[in-house]
Short mmCIF file of C-alpha atoms in Angstrom, two decimals:
data_model
loop_
_atom_site.label_atom_id
_atom_site.label_comp_id
_atom_site.label_asym_id
_atom_site.label_seq_id
_atom_site.Cartn_x
_atom_site.Cartn_y
_atom_site.Cartn_z
CA MET A 1 -6.89 50.65 35.29
CA LEU A 2 -8.13 47.55 36.98
CA LYS A 3 -8.81 44.59 34.74
CA ARG A 4 -12.47 43.64 34.95
CA LYS A 5 -14.53 40.83 33.46
CA ILE A 6 -16.75 43.31 31.67
CA ASP A 7 -13.72 44.28 29.54
CA GLN A 8 -13.86 41.14 27.38
CA TYR A 9 -17.72 41.27 27.34
CA LEU A 10 -17.61 44.75 25.86
CA LEU A 11 -15.08 43.74 23.15
CA SER A 12 -17.33 40.79 22.20
CA TRP A 13 -20.32 43.03 22.15
CA LYS A 14 -18.60 45.53 19.84
CA ASN A 15 -17.59 42.80 17.41
CA ASN A 16 -21.09 41.43 17.19
CA LYS A 17 -22.54 42.61 13.84
CA ASN A 18 -26.06 42.22 15.18
CA LYS A 19 -25.52 43.92 18.53
CA LEU A 20 -28.23 45.72 20.33
CA PRO A 21 -27.85 48.88 22.41
CA LEU A 22 -26.28 47.73 25.74
CA ILE A 23 -27.54 48.46 29.23
CA VAL A 24 -25.03 47.92 32.09
CA LYS A 25 -26.73 47.69 35.42
CA GLY A 26 -25.27 47.65 38.88
CA ALA A 27 -24.89 49.47 42.27
CA ARG A 28 -23.02 52.74 42.53
CA GLN A 29 -19.20 52.82 42.87
CA ILE A 30 -18.61 49.33 41.40
CA GLY A 31 -16.64 50.69 38.46
CA LYS A 32 -19.26 50.78 35.66
CA THR A 33 -18.40 54.19 34.26
CA LYS A 34 -14.61 53.76 34.40
CA SER A 35 -14.84 50.35 32.60
CA ILE A 36 -17.14 51.66 29.92
CA GLU A 37 -15.00 54.77 29.41
CA TYR A 38 -11.71 52.68 29.18
CA PHE A 39 -13.37 50.50 26.61
CA ALA A 40 -14.89 53.38 24.66
CA TYR A 41 -11.82 55.51 24.32
CA ASN A 42 -9.62 52.56 23.34
CA ASN A 43 -11.93 51.16 20.76
CA TYR A 44 -13.71 54.05 18.98
CA LYS A 45 -12.46 57.12 17.15
CA ASN A 46 -15.24 59.15 18.53
CA VAL A 47 -16.97 58.92 21.93
CA ILE A 48 -20.01 61.00 22.97
CA GLU A 49 -20.54 60.74 26.72
CA ILE A 50 -23.59 62.28 28.51
CA ASN A 51 -24.15 61.88 32.21
CA PHE A 52 -27.76 62.85 33.05
CA VAL A 53 -26.90 63.56 36.71
CA LEU A 54 -23.95 65.82 36.11
CA GLN A 55 -25.24 67.27 32.78
CA LYS A 56 -28.92 67.81 33.50
CA GLU A 57 -29.25 70.14 30.56
CA TYR A 58 -29.19 67.14 28.23
CA LYS A 59 -32.29 65.63 29.70
CA ASP A 60 -34.45 67.47 27.16
CA ILE A 61 -32.74 66.07 24.03
CA PHE A 62 -35.61 63.62 23.58
CA ASN A 63 -38.41 66.18 24.00
CA ASP A 64 -38.87 66.53 20.17
CA GLY A 65 -39.19 62.78 19.61
CA PHE A 66 -36.93 59.76 19.19
CA ASN A 67 -35.73 60.10 15.63
CA VAL A 68 -31.94 59.64 15.82
CA ASP A 69 -31.23 62.65 13.59
CA THR A 70 -33.44 64.83 15.84
CA ILE A 71 -31.64 63.61 19.03
CA ILE A 72 -28.21 64.31 17.45
CA LYS A 73 -29.43 67.73 16.36
CA ASN A 74 -30.49 68.52 19.93
CA ILE A 75 -27.15 67.18 21.38
CA THR A 76 -25.13 69.37 19.07
CA LEU A 77 -27.29 72.36 19.95
CA ARG A 78 -26.16 71.96 23.51
CA ASN A 79 -22.61 71.37 22.42
CA PRO A 80 -21.70 72.27 18.79
CA ASN A 81 -18.18 70.88 19.24
CA LEU A 82 -19.46 67.26 19.32
CA THR A 83 -19.21 65.20 16.11
CA PHE A 84 -20.86 61.97 15.12
CA ILE A 85 -18.97 59.59 12.85
CA PRO A 86 -21.25 56.86 11.47
CA GLY A 87 -19.71 53.38 12.10
CA ASP A 88 -17.08 54.56 14.62
CA THR A 89 -18.95 56.49 17.32
CA LEU A 90 -19.99 55.17 20.69
CA ILE A 91 -22.74 57.14 22.50
CA PHE A 92 -22.46 56.54 26.24
CA PHE A 93 -25.54 57.63 28.15
CA ASP A 94 -24.68 57.44 31.89
CA GLU A 95 -27.02 57.62 34.93
CA ILE A 96 -30.10 57.04 32.79
CA GLN A 97 -32.25 56.43 35.91
CA ASP A 98 -32.45 60.27 35.84
CA CYS A 99 -33.70 60.28 32.25
CA ILE A 100 -35.97 57.37 31.64
CA ASN A 101 -36.91 58.84 28.12
CA CYS A 102 -33.42 57.81 27.00
CA ALA A 103 -34.51 54.12 27.17
CA THR A 104 -37.26 54.86 24.65
CA SER A 105 -34.65 55.98 22.15
CA LEU A 106 -32.89 52.60 22.06
CA LYS A 107 -35.22 51.11 19.47
CA ALA A 108 -34.57 54.11 17.17
CA PHE A 109 -30.81 53.78 17.55
CA LYS A 110 -30.93 50.04 16.81
CA LEU A 111 -33.08 50.47 13.66
CA ASP A 112 -30.95 53.41 12.53
CA GLY A 113 -27.75 51.38 13.02
CA ARG A 114 -25.13 54.17 12.49
CA PHE A 115 -23.97 54.47 16.08
CA ASP A 116 -23.21 52.11 19.00
CA VAL A 117 -25.04 52.92 22.21
CA ILE A 118 -24.28 51.95 25.88
CA CYS A 119 -26.43 53.07 28.79
CA SER A 120 -25.64 52.74 32.40
CA GLY A 121 -26.91 53.85 35.80
CA SER A 122 -26.23 53.33 39.53
CA LEU A 123 -29.84 52.84 40.53
CA MET A 124 -31.29 51.69 37.21
CA GLY A 125 -32.89 48.62 38.73
CA ILE A 126 -35.48 50.63 40.72
CA ASN A 127 -36.82 51.98 37.39
CA TYR A 128 -36.20 48.91 35.34
CA ASN A 129 -39.81 47.82 34.79
CA GLU A 130 -40.34 51.19 33.03
CA ILE A 131 -37.13 50.87 31.06
CA GLU A 132 -37.95 47.34 30.00
CA SER A 133 -41.48 48.26 28.85
CA VAL A 134 -40.25 50.81 26.32
CA SER A 135 -37.18 48.99 24.97
CA VAL A 136 -38.03 45.28 25.00
CA GLY A 137 -36.45 43.54 22.09
CA TYR A 138 -34.08 46.39 21.34
CA LYS A 139 -31.49 46.18 24.14
CA GLU A 140 -29.01 43.88 25.74
CA ASP A 141 -28.46 43.74 29.46
CA PHE A 142 -25.29 43.14 31.52
CA ASN A 143 -25.35 42.94 35.29
CA MET A 144 -22.20 44.22 36.79
CA TYR A 145 -21.06 43.76 40.41
CA SER A 146 -18.18 44.95 42.56
CA MET A 147 -14.96 43.01 41.93
CA ASP A 148 -15.18 39.33 42.53
CA PHE A 149 -12.23 37.36 44.04
CA GLU A 150 -10.80 36.48 40.65
CA GLU A 151 -10.71 40.17 39.69
CA TYR A 152 -9.12 40.87 42.99
CA LEU A 153 -6.39 38.29 42.22
CA TRP A 154 -5.83 40.04 38.92
CA ALA A 155 -5.53 43.35 40.73
CA ARG A 156 -2.92 41.89 43.03
CA GLY A 157 -0.86 40.73 40.04
CA TYR A 158 -1.83 37.11 39.80
CA SER A 159 -2.05 35.66 36.18
CA GLU A 160 -4.65 33.54 34.40
CA GLY A 161 -2.10 30.75 34.48
CA GLN A 162 -1.87 30.75 38.25
CA ILE A 163 -5.67 30.85 38.59
CA ASN A 164 -5.87 27.94 36.08
CA ASP A 165 -3.39 26.04 38.25
CA LEU A 166 -5.70 26.60 41.20
CA TYR A 167 -8.62 25.25 39.31
CA TYR A 168 -6.59 22.27 38.02
CA LYS A 169 -5.98 21.20 41.61
CA MET A 170 -9.65 21.69 42.42
CA ILE A 171 -11.00 19.66 39.59
CA ASN A 172 -8.44 16.87 40.25
CA LEU A 173 -8.97 16.98 44.09
CA THR A 174 -5.17 17.56 44.46
CA PRO A 175 -4.29 19.24 47.82
CA LEU A 176 -2.72 22.64 47.67
CA THR A 177 0.83 23.11 48.94
CA THR A 178 1.43 24.78 52.22
CA ILE A 179 2.65 27.92 50.53
CA GLU A 180 -0.40 28.00 48.19
CA MET A 181 -2.77 27.66 51.11
CA ASP A 182 -1.02 30.36 53.10
CA VAL A 183 -0.82 32.88 50.19
CA TYR A 184 -4.36 32.43 48.96
CA LEU A 185 -5.94 32.50 52.39
CA ASN A 186 -4.11 35.79 53.17
CA LEU A 187 -5.42 37.20 49.85
CA PHE A 188 -8.89 35.98 50.70
CA HIS A 189 -8.81 37.59 54.12
CA GLU A 190 -7.71 40.85 52.49
CA TYR A 191 -10.65 40.57 50.10
CA MET A 192 -13.05 39.75 52.88
CA ILE A 193 -12.10 43.01 54.71
CA LEU A 194 -11.86 45.21 51.67
CA GLY A 195 -14.68 43.97 49.56
CA GLY A 196 -14.55 44.55 45.87
CA MET A 197 -15.19 48.33 45.43
CA PRO A 198 -12.51 49.30 42.90
CA ASN A 199 -11.48 52.55 44.62
CA VAL A 200 -11.11 50.76 47.99
CA VAL A 201 -9.04 47.97 46.40
CA ASN A 202 -6.86 50.49 44.48
CA THR A 203 -6.15 52.45 47.66
CA PHE A 204 -5.09 49.30 49.50
CA ILE A 205 -2.79 48.22 46.67
CA GLU A 206 -1.22 51.69 46.32
CA ASN A 207 -0.71 52.15 50.05
CA LYS A 208 0.26 48.46 50.74
CA ASN A 209 -1.91 48.62 53.81
CA TYR A 210 -5.50 49.33 55.00
CA THR A 211 -4.85 53.04 55.63
CA GLY A 212 -7.86 55.05 54.37
CA THR A 213 -9.95 52.11 53.26
CA LEU A 214 -12.34 52.12 56.19
CA SER A 215 -13.24 55.79 55.72
CA MET A 216 -13.88 55.15 52.02
CA GLN A 217 -16.18 52.18 52.86
CA ARG A 218 -18.09 54.25 55.37
CA GLN A 219 -18.46 57.00 52.86
CA ILE A 220 -20.10 54.48 50.49
CA ILE A 221 -22.63 53.65 53.19
CA LEU A 222 -23.45 57.37 53.55
CA ASP A 223 -23.79 57.59 49.80
CA TYR A 224 -26.23 54.67 49.79
CA GLU A 225 -28.28 56.36 52.57
CA GLU A 226 -28.35 59.49 50.45
CA ASP A 227 -29.59 57.49 47.47
CA ILE A 228 -32.33 56.00 49.66
CA SER A 229 -33.42 59.49 50.66
CA LYS A 230 -33.38 60.69 47.04
CA TYR A 231 -34.70 57.72 44.99
CA ALA A 232 -36.98 55.69 47.33
CA ILE A 233 -40.06 57.23 45.71
CA GLY A 234 -43.35 55.79 46.70
CA LEU A 235 -41.95 54.16 49.81
CA ASP A 236 -41.46 55.40 53.36
CA LYS A 237 -37.78 56.44 53.14
CA GLY A 238 -37.44 56.06 56.87
CA LYS A 239 -38.50 52.41 56.58
CA VAL A 240 -36.04 51.73 53.83
CA LEU A 241 -33.23 53.29 55.89
CA ASN A 242 -34.40 51.26 58.91
CA VAL A 243 -34.05 47.92 57.04
CA PHE A 244 -30.66 48.98 55.53
CA ARG A 245 -29.26 49.92 58.92
CA LYS A 246 -30.55 46.81 60.67
CA ILE A 247 -28.89 44.28 58.34
CA PRO A 248 -25.68 44.09 60.50
CA VAL A 249 -27.78 43.67 63.62
CA PHE A 250 -29.53 40.60 62.31
CA LEU A 251 -26.33 39.13 60.83
CA GLY A 252 -24.75 39.43 64.30
CA LYS A 253 -27.39 37.10 65.69
CA GLU A 254 -27.02 33.34 65.88
CA ASN A 255 -29.62 32.42 63.24
CA LYS A 256 -29.14 35.66 61.09
CA LYS A 257 -32.80 35.58 60.01
CA PHE A 258 -34.09 39.01 59.10
CA GLN A 259 -37.44 39.83 60.80
CA ILE A 260 -39.34 42.94 59.76
CA THR A 261 -41.33 42.79 63.04
CA LYS A 262 -38.09 43.42 64.93
CA VAL A 263 -36.82 46.23 62.79
CA ALA A 264 -38.69 48.80 64.88
CA SER A 265 -41.16 48.84 67.73
CA GLY A 266 -44.61 47.86 66.41
CA ALA A 267 -43.34 47.18 62.86
CA ARG A 268 -45.63 45.04 60.66
CA ASN A 269 -44.71 43.17 57.51
CA ARG A 270 -47.47 44.87 55.49
CA GLU A 271 -45.96 48.28 56.25
CA TYR A 272 -42.63 47.25 54.72
CA VAL A 273 -43.96 45.84 51.38
CA GLY A 274 -41.47 46.77 48.65
CA VAL A 275 -38.65 47.78 50.92
CA VAL A 276 -36.42 44.75 50.48
CA ASP A 277 -37.21 44.73 46.74
CA TRP A 278 -36.06 48.27 46.50
CA LEU A 279 -32.71 47.56 48.20
CA LEU A 280 -32.29 44.50 45.93
CA ASN A 281 -33.05 46.44 42.80
CA ALA A 282 -30.66 49.17 43.87
CA GLY A 283 -27.93 46.48 43.99
CA ILE A 284 -27.28 46.96 47.75
CA ILE A 285 -28.27 43.60 49.18
CA ASN A 286 -28.20 39.88 48.44
CA PRO A 287 -31.33 38.21 49.93
CA CYS A 288 -31.10 34.58 50.82
CA TYR A 289 -34.50 32.73 51.01
CA CYS A 290 -35.43 29.77 53.16
CA MET A 291 -36.41 26.68 51.25
CA GLU A 292 -39.69 24.96 52.26
CA VAL A 293 -38.09 21.59 51.66
CA PRO A 294 -34.49 20.95 50.47
CA GLU A 295 -35.40 19.65 47.02
CA LEU A 296 -35.46 20.77 43.42
CA PRO A 297 -36.47 23.10 41.84
CA LEU A 298 -34.87 25.90 43.82
CA LYS A 299 -37.01 28.83 42.54
CA GLY A 300 -40.28 27.07 43.04
CA ASN A 301 -39.59 25.89 46.58
CA TYR A 302 -38.91 28.78 48.93
CA ASN A 303 -40.71 31.05 51.43
CA PRO A 304 -40.53 34.69 50.23
CA ASP A 305 -41.25 35.80 53.76
CA ASN A 306 -38.43 33.94 55.42
CA PHE A 307 -35.04 35.27 54.51
CA LYS A 308 -31.64 36.56 55.47
CA LEU A 309 -30.20 39.74 54.10
CA TYR A 310 -26.49 40.00 53.20
CA PHE A 311 -24.77 43.04 51.82
CA MET A 312 -23.80 42.74 48.14
CA ASP A 313 -20.25 43.61 49.11
CA THR A 314 -18.66 42.41 52.33
CA GLY A 315 -16.67 45.57 52.67
CA ILE A 316 -19.90 47.31 53.37
CA LEU A 317 -20.65 44.89 56.30
CA VAL A 318 -17.12 45.40 57.61
CA ALA A 319 -17.59 49.20 57.44
CA SER A 320 -20.86 48.94 59.38
CA LEU A 321 -19.15 47.42 62.38
CA ASP A 322 -17.83 49.62 65.26
CA ASP A 323 -14.22 50.83 65.35
CA GLU A 324 -13.17 48.15 67.81
CA ALA A 325 -14.47 45.27 65.68
CA SER A 326 -12.80 46.81 62.64
CA TYR A 327 -9.49 47.06 64.53
CA ASP A 328 -9.89 43.48 65.67
CA LEU A 329 -10.22 42.35 62.07
CA ARG A 330 -7.44 44.38 60.53
CA VAL A 331 -4.82 44.14 63.31
CA ASN A 332 -5.68 41.04 65.32
CA LYS A 333 -6.94 39.13 62.24
CA ASN A 334 -9.87 37.82 64.23
CA TYR A 335 -11.80 36.78 61.15
CA GLY A 336 -14.19 34.49 62.99
CA THR A 337 -15.73 37.40 64.89
CA TYR A 338 -19.41 38.43 64.43
CA LYS A 339 -20.71 34.82 64.66
CA GLY A 340 -19.38 33.82 61.28
CA ALA A 341 -21.39 36.51 59.47
CA LEU A 342 -18.34 37.79 57.55
CA TYR A 343 -17.70 34.39 56.04
CA GLU A 344 -21.36 33.82 55.21
CA ASN A 345 -21.61 37.24 53.66
CA VAL A 346 -18.49 36.89 51.53
CA VAL A 347 -19.40 33.39 50.39
CA GLY A 348 -22.93 34.56 49.47
CA ASP A 349 -21.50 37.47 47.57
CA MET A 350 -19.13 35.19 45.68
CA LEU A 351 -22.01 32.84 44.80
CA VAL A 352 -24.09 35.65 43.48
CA LYS A 353 -21.27 36.97 41.38
CA ALA A 354 -20.83 33.43 40.01
CA GLY A 355 -24.42 33.52 38.79
CA TYR A 356 -26.28 31.76 41.69
CA ASN A 357 -29.37 32.91 43.64
CA LEU A 358 -29.15 32.38 47.45
CA TYR A 359 -31.19 29.88 49.39
CA PHE A 360 -30.72 28.31 52.86
CA TYR A 361 -32.73 25.79 54.93
CA LYS A 362 -33.72 25.50 58.50
CA ASN A 363 -36.29 23.02 59.71
CA GLU A 364 -39.06 23.96 62.20
CA LYS A 365 -37.27 22.33 65.15
CA SER A 366 -33.98 24.05 64.28
CA THR A 367 -32.20 20.72 64.37
CA LEU A 368 -31.07 20.97 60.77
CA GLU A 369 -29.77 24.10 59.11
CA MET A 370 -27.73 24.64 55.87
CA ASP A 371 -26.15 27.91 54.89
CA PHE A 372 -26.64 27.79 51.02
CA PHE A 373 -27.79 25.54 48.24
CA ILE A 374 -26.53 25.38 44.62
CA ARG A 375 -27.10 22.79 41.91
CA ASN A 376 -25.76 21.14 38.84
CA SER A 377 -27.78 19.34 36.15
CA GLN A 378 -28.42 16.34 38.49
CA TYR A 379 -28.25 17.22 42.14
CA LEU A 380 -29.19 19.78 44.70
CA ILE A 381 -25.96 20.56 46.59
CA PRO A 382 -25.91 21.77 50.16
CA VAL A 383 -23.02 24.25 50.97
CA GLU A 384 -21.88 24.63 54.56
CA VAL A 385 -19.70 27.58 55.53
CA LYS A 386 -17.53 26.98 58.63
CA SER A 387 -15.82 29.91 60.29
CA LYS A 388 -14.12 27.47 62.63
CA ASP A 389 -12.91 23.92 62.18
CA SER A 390 -15.96 22.44 63.82
CA SER A 391 -18.11 19.37 63.05
CA THR A 392 -20.37 19.09 60.02
CA LYS A 393 -23.42 17.61 61.75
CA SER A 394 -25.90 19.33 59.53
CA LEU A 395 -24.12 18.65 56.31
CA ASN A 396 -23.75 14.94 57.10
CA GLY A 397 -27.41 14.76 58.35
CA ILE A 398 -28.88 16.30 55.21
CA ILE A 399 -26.76 14.07 52.91
CA ASP A 400 -27.58 10.89 54.85
CA ASN A 401 -31.36 11.60 55.08
CA THR A 402 -32.91 9.39 52.42
CA LYS A 403 -36.06 11.56 52.13
CA TYR A 404 -33.95 14.30 50.47
CA LYS A 405 -33.71 12.42 47.13
CA ASP A 406 -32.13 15.29 45.23
CA ILE A 407 -29.09 15.45 47.60
CA LYS A 408 -26.24 12.99 47.12
CA TYR A 409 -23.21 15.16 47.78
CA GLY A 410 -22.34 18.37 49.56
CA ILE A 411 -19.69 21.01 49.84
CA LYS A 412 -17.93 22.33 52.88
CA LEU A 413 -16.17 25.72 52.67
CA CYS A 414 -13.64 26.34 55.41
CA GLU A 415 -9.97 27.07 56.19
CA LYS A 416 -8.91 23.53 55.20
CA ASN A 417 -7.29 21.99 52.16
CA ILE A 418 -9.01 20.35 49.19
CA GLY A 419 -10.50 16.91 49.93
CA PHE A 420 -13.40 14.48 49.38
CA ASN A 421 -14.62 11.90 51.91
CA GLY A 422 -17.17 10.17 49.65
CA LYS A 423 -19.99 12.43 50.85
CA PHE A 424 -18.85 16.05 50.65
CA TYR A 425 -16.11 18.07 49.04
CA THR A 426 -13.93 20.32 51.20
CA PHE A 427 -12.57 23.46 49.66
CA PRO A 428 -10.86 26.53 51.21
CA TYR A 429 -13.17 29.57 51.06
CA PHE A 430 -11.15 31.26 48.34
CA MET A 431 -12.17 28.55 45.77
CA THR A 432 -15.88 29.64 45.94
CA PHE A 433 -15.56 31.65 42.75
CA LEU A 434 -14.57 28.40 40.91
CA LEU A 435 -17.55 26.35 42.09
CA LYS A 436 -19.81 26.89 39.06
CA LYS A 437 -17.12 25.80 36.63
CA PHE A 438 -16.27 22.85 38.87
CA LEU A 439 -19.93 21.69 39.02
CA LEU A 440 -20.26 22.01 35.21
CA GLU A 441 -17.11 19.92 34.48
CA LYS A 442 -16.90 17.53 37.35
CA LYS A 443 -18.93 14.31 37.64
CA LEU A 444 -19.67 14.32 41.34
CA GLY A 445 -18.63 11.21 43.28
CA GLU A 446 -15.58 10.47 41.18
#
């Protein structure tokens, strides 16, 4: 069983005397069900698990109302072998996007208090407004993602102590040794090709090579397309599929900007309203919005019609490439292929998993462009991702420009060692997952 960050969260949730029913959200195949099951069967004497996709007969257990005793009665009518032990039973409702009535029951379970309840679902986000409206104030949310790079290091056998040593060098701006750079870069390149889907990672670790991983990644793409065909209710499913399939095309271009008008012949923005939101709510993409001006606040200063679309897991981008490009990556280790899109996608994914939203900037004359922006309590911090050891003209330019008053320092992510030149910090790509902690604890400029 792969160690995941949700493991500790679930233990803390269980030990909270005032806990609310928990909803775990996230895309399909990221490990939600296995993590919840592992926690459940190791921490409760009794577990009741109902999957509304695989066990459709249970969808009517709420038809007689939301009284907890009535729900339990209906469950045991379906399966008289199930028992409910007050104070030591976890009820796990899985795939609740197929039974929205389940969300209405959460208030009753909280007020009753005899049983702990966890809900989950692969495409819950697309129905979340409805779920929220019937359970507000009586639920707790946890957003789960595919494995981040720290979880990947755990899977490869690296300890908390080794990761703490990595952070110690980052916070103290101490260069890594040659062997540290070599080992962690190799691990990062593995992660960039594999992504963080647990089954793909497990297969790689067990086989000690990439055999079988590409076919698994491509099956995930087919599963996502099947989900679109099944769940994109109220939208033109063909248009949702069009956008999903065109993401690699736009990432392969120089500016990587996603343009609805170029998705299909004669396409109009008004015809695709809601499509990007559906893919976001399904947990499939990470949108990156263009800032109007590079200044704070981030959320109040971007153009919602000017964006890039990244996959929420870089393994999905890799799987969308043709066989030759995939071979080039795995065998020839040509990681800079695809105009740097792989590096941008994986860094964007790592930032989202660290808790950031994604923003970029490009001025009207295209003379100044920045890949991402993050912030601490004082500054707006531009982040430049370099797939090659090239100049940092844009990063220097945006820091030196006195009209951008919120920007004093920047960050460059590349295949180079730790450093600081008085204006921007240089970190190897694999340290991206530590950036939030670094910015919370480091006084920039020192």
